[in-house]
Coordinates of N, CA and C in Angstrom, one line a residue:
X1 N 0.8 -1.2 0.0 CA 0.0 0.0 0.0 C 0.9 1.2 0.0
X2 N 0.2 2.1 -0.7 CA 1.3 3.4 -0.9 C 0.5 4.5 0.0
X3 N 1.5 5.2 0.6 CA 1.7 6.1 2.2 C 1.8 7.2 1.3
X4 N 1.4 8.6 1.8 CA 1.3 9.7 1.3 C 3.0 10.4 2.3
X5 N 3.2 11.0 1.5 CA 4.9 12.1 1.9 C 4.2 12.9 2.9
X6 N 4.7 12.8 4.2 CA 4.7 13.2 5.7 C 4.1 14.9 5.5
X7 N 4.6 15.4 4.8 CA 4.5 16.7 4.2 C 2.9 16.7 3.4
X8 N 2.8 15.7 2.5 CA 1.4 15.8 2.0 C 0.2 15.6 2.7
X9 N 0.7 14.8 4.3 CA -0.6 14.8 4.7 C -0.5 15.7 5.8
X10 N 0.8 16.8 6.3 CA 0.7 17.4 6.9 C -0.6 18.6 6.9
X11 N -0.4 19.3 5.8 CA -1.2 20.3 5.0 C -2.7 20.3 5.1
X12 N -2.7 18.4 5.3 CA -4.3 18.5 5.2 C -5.3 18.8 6.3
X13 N -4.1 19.0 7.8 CA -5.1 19.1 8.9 C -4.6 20.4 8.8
X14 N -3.8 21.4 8.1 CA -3.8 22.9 8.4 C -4.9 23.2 7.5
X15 N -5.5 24.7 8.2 CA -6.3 24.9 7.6 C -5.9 26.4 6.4
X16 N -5.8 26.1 5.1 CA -5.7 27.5 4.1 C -5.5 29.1 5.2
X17 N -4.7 29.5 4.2 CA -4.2 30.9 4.8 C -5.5 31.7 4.5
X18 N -6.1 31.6 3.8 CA -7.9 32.5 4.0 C -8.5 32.1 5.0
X19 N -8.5 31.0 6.0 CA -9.2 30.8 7.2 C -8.5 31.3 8.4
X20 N -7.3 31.0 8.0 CA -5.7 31.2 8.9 C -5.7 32.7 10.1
X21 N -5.5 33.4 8.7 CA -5.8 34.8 8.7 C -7.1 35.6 9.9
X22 N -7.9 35.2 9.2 CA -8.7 36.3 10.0 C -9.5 35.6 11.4
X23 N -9.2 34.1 11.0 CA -9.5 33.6 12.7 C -8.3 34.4 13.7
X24 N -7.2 34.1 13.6 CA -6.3 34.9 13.9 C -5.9 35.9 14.5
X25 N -6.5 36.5 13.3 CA -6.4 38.4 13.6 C -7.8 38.5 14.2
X26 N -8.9 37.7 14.5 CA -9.8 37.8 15.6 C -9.7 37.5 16.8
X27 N -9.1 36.3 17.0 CA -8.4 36.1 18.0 C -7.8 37.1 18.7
X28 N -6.8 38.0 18.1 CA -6.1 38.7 18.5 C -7.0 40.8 19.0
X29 N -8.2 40.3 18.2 CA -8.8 41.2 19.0 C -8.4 42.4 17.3
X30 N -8.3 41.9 16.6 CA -8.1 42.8 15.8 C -8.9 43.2 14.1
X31 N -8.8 44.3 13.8 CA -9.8 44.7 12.2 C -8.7 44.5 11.8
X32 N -9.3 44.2 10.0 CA -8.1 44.4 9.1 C -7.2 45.2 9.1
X33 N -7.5 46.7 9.1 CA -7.3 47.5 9.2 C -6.0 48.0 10.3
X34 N -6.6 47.4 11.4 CA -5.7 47.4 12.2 C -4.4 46.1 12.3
X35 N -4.8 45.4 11.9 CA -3.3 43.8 11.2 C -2.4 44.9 10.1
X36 N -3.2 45.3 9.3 CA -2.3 46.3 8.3 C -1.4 47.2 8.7
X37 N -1.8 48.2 9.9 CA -1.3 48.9 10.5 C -0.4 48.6 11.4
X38 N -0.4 47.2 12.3 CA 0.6 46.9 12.8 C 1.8 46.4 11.9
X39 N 1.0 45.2 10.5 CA 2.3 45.0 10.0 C 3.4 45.9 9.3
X40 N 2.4 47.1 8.9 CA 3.5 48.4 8.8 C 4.3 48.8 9.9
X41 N 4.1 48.8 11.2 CA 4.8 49.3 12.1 C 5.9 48.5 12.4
X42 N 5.4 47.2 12.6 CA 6.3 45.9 12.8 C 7.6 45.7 12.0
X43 N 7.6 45.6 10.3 CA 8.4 45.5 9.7 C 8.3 46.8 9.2
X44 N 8.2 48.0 9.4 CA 8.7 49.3 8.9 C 8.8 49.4 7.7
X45 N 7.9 48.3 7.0 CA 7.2 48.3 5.4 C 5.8 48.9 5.4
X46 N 5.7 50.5 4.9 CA 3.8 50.9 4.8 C 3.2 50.7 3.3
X47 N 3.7 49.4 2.9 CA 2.9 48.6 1.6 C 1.9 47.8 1.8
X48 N 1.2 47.7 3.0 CA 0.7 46.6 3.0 C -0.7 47.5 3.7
X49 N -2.0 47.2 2.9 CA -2.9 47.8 3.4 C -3.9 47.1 3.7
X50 N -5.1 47.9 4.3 CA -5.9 47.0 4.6 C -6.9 46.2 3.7
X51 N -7.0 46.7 2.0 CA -7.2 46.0 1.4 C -6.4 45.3 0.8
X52 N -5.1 45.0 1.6 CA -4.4 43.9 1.1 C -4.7 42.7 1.8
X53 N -5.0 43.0 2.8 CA -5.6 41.6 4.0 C -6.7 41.9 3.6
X54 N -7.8 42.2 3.3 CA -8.3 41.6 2.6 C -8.7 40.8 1.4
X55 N -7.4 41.1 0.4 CA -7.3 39.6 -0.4 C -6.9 38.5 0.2
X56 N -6.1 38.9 0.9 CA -5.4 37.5 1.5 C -6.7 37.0 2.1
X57 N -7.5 37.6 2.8 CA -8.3 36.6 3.4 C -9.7 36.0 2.5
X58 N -10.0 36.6 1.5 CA -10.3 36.4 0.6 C -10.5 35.2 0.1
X59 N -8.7 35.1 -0.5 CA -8.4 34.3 -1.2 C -7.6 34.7 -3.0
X60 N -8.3 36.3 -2.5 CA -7.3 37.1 -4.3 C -6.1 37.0 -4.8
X61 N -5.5 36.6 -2.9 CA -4.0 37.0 -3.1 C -3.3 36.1 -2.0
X62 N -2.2 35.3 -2.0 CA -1.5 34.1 -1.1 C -0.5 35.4 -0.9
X63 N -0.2 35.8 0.3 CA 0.9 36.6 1.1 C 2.2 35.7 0.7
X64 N 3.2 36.7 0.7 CA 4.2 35.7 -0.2 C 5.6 35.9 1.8
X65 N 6.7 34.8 1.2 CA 7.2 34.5 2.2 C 7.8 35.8 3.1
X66 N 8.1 37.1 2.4 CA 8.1 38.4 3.2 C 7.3 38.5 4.4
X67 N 5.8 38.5 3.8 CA 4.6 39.2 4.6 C 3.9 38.2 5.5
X68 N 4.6 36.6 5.0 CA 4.4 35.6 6.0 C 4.5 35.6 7.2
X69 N 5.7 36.1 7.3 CA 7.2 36.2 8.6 C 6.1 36.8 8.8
X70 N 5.9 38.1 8.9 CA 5.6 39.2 9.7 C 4.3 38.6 10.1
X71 N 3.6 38.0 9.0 CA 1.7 37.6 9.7 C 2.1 37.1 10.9
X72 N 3.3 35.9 10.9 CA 3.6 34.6 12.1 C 3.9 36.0 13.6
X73 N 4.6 36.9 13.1 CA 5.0 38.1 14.2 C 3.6 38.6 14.7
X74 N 2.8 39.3 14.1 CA 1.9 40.1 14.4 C 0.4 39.4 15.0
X75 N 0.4 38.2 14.8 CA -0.3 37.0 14.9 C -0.2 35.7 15.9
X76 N 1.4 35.8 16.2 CA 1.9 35.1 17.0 C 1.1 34.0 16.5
X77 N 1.5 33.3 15.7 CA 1.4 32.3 14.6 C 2.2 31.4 14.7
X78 N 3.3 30.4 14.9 CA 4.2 29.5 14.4 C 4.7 30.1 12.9
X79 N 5.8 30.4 12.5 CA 5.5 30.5 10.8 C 5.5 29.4 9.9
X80 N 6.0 28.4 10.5 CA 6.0 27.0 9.9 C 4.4 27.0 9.6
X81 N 3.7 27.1 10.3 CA 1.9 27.2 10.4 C 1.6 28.3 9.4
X82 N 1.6 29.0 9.4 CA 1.5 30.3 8.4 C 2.1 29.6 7.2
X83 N 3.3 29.6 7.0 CA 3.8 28.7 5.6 C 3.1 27.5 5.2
X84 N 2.4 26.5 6.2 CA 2.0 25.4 5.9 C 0.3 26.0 5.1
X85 N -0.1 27.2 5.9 CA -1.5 27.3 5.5 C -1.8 28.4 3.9
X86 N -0.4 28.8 3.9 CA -0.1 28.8 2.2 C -0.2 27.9 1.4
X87 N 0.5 26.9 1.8 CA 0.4 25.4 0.9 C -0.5 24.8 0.5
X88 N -1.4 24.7 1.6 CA -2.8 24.5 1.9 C -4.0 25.0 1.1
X89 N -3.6 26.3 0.8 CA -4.5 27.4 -0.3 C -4.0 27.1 -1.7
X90 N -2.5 26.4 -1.8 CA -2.1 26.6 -3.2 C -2.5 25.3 -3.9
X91 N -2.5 24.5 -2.7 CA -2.7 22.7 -3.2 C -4.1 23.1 -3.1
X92 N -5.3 23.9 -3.2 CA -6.5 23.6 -2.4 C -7.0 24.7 -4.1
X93 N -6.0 25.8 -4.3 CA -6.2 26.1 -5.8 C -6.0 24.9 -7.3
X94 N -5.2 24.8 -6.7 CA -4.4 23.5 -7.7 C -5.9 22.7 -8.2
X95 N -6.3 22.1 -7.0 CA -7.2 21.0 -7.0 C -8.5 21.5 -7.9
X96 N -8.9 23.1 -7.3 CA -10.2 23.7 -7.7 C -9.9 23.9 -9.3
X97 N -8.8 24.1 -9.7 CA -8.5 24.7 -11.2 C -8.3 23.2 -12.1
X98 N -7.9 22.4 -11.4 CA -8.0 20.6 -12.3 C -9.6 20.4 -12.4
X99 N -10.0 20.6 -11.2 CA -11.6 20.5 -11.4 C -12.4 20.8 -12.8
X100 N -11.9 22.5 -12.3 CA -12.7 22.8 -13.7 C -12.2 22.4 -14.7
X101 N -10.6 21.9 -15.4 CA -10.5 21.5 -16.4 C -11.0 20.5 -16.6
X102 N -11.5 19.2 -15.5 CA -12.1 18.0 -15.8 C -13.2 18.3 -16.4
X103 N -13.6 19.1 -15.7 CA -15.3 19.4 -16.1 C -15.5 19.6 -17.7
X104 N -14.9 20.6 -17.9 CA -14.4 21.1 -19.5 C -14.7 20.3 -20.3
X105 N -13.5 19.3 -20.2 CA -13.0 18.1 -21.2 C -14.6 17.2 -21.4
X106 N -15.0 16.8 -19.8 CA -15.6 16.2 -19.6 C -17.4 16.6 -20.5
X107 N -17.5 18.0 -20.7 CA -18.4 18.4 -21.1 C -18.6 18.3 -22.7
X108 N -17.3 18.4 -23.7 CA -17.1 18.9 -24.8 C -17.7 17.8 -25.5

């Protein structure tokens, strides 16, 4: 019987960086608005706004490994967890966009 790579089934009990996120920053007692504003202060980067978390939580936009760091800081996150719940969104896109090509094929 074939075993899935320790790493593939890690992913699957993290939950996507769109769920990640704003449980998180609720948790933490915080608005978008205000996650934005700390990660400005934090890393002394004022690129990141509040409708930038909201793509990320969305789903418009995967925070890339820069704005990771800082979510795992501002969030007190693990960033391994943060990184894993990237993965999670991109394997979780992956899957949604083969779908619809099955469908496609499947339809013609």
């Amino acid at each position: 019987m074939l075993k899935a790579a320790p790493q593939a089934r890690e992913h699957l009990a993290t939950p996507p960086i769109t769920a990640l996120i704003p449980q998180a920053r609720r948790e933490q007692g915080l608005t978008q608005r205000e996650l934005a504003d700390l990660l400005c202060e934090i890393s002394q980067n004022d690129s990141v706004t509040r409708e930038e978390v909201s793509r990320w939580e969305r789903g418009k936009r995967i925070p890339g490994p820069y704005w990771r760091a800082w979510i795992s800081a501002a969030l007190d996150v693990p960033h391994a967890e943060v990184d894993r719940a990237a993965v999670a969104e991109r394997e979780y896109r992956r899957t949604k966009t083969d779908d619809r090509a099955d469908h496609r094929v499947n339809t013609l």
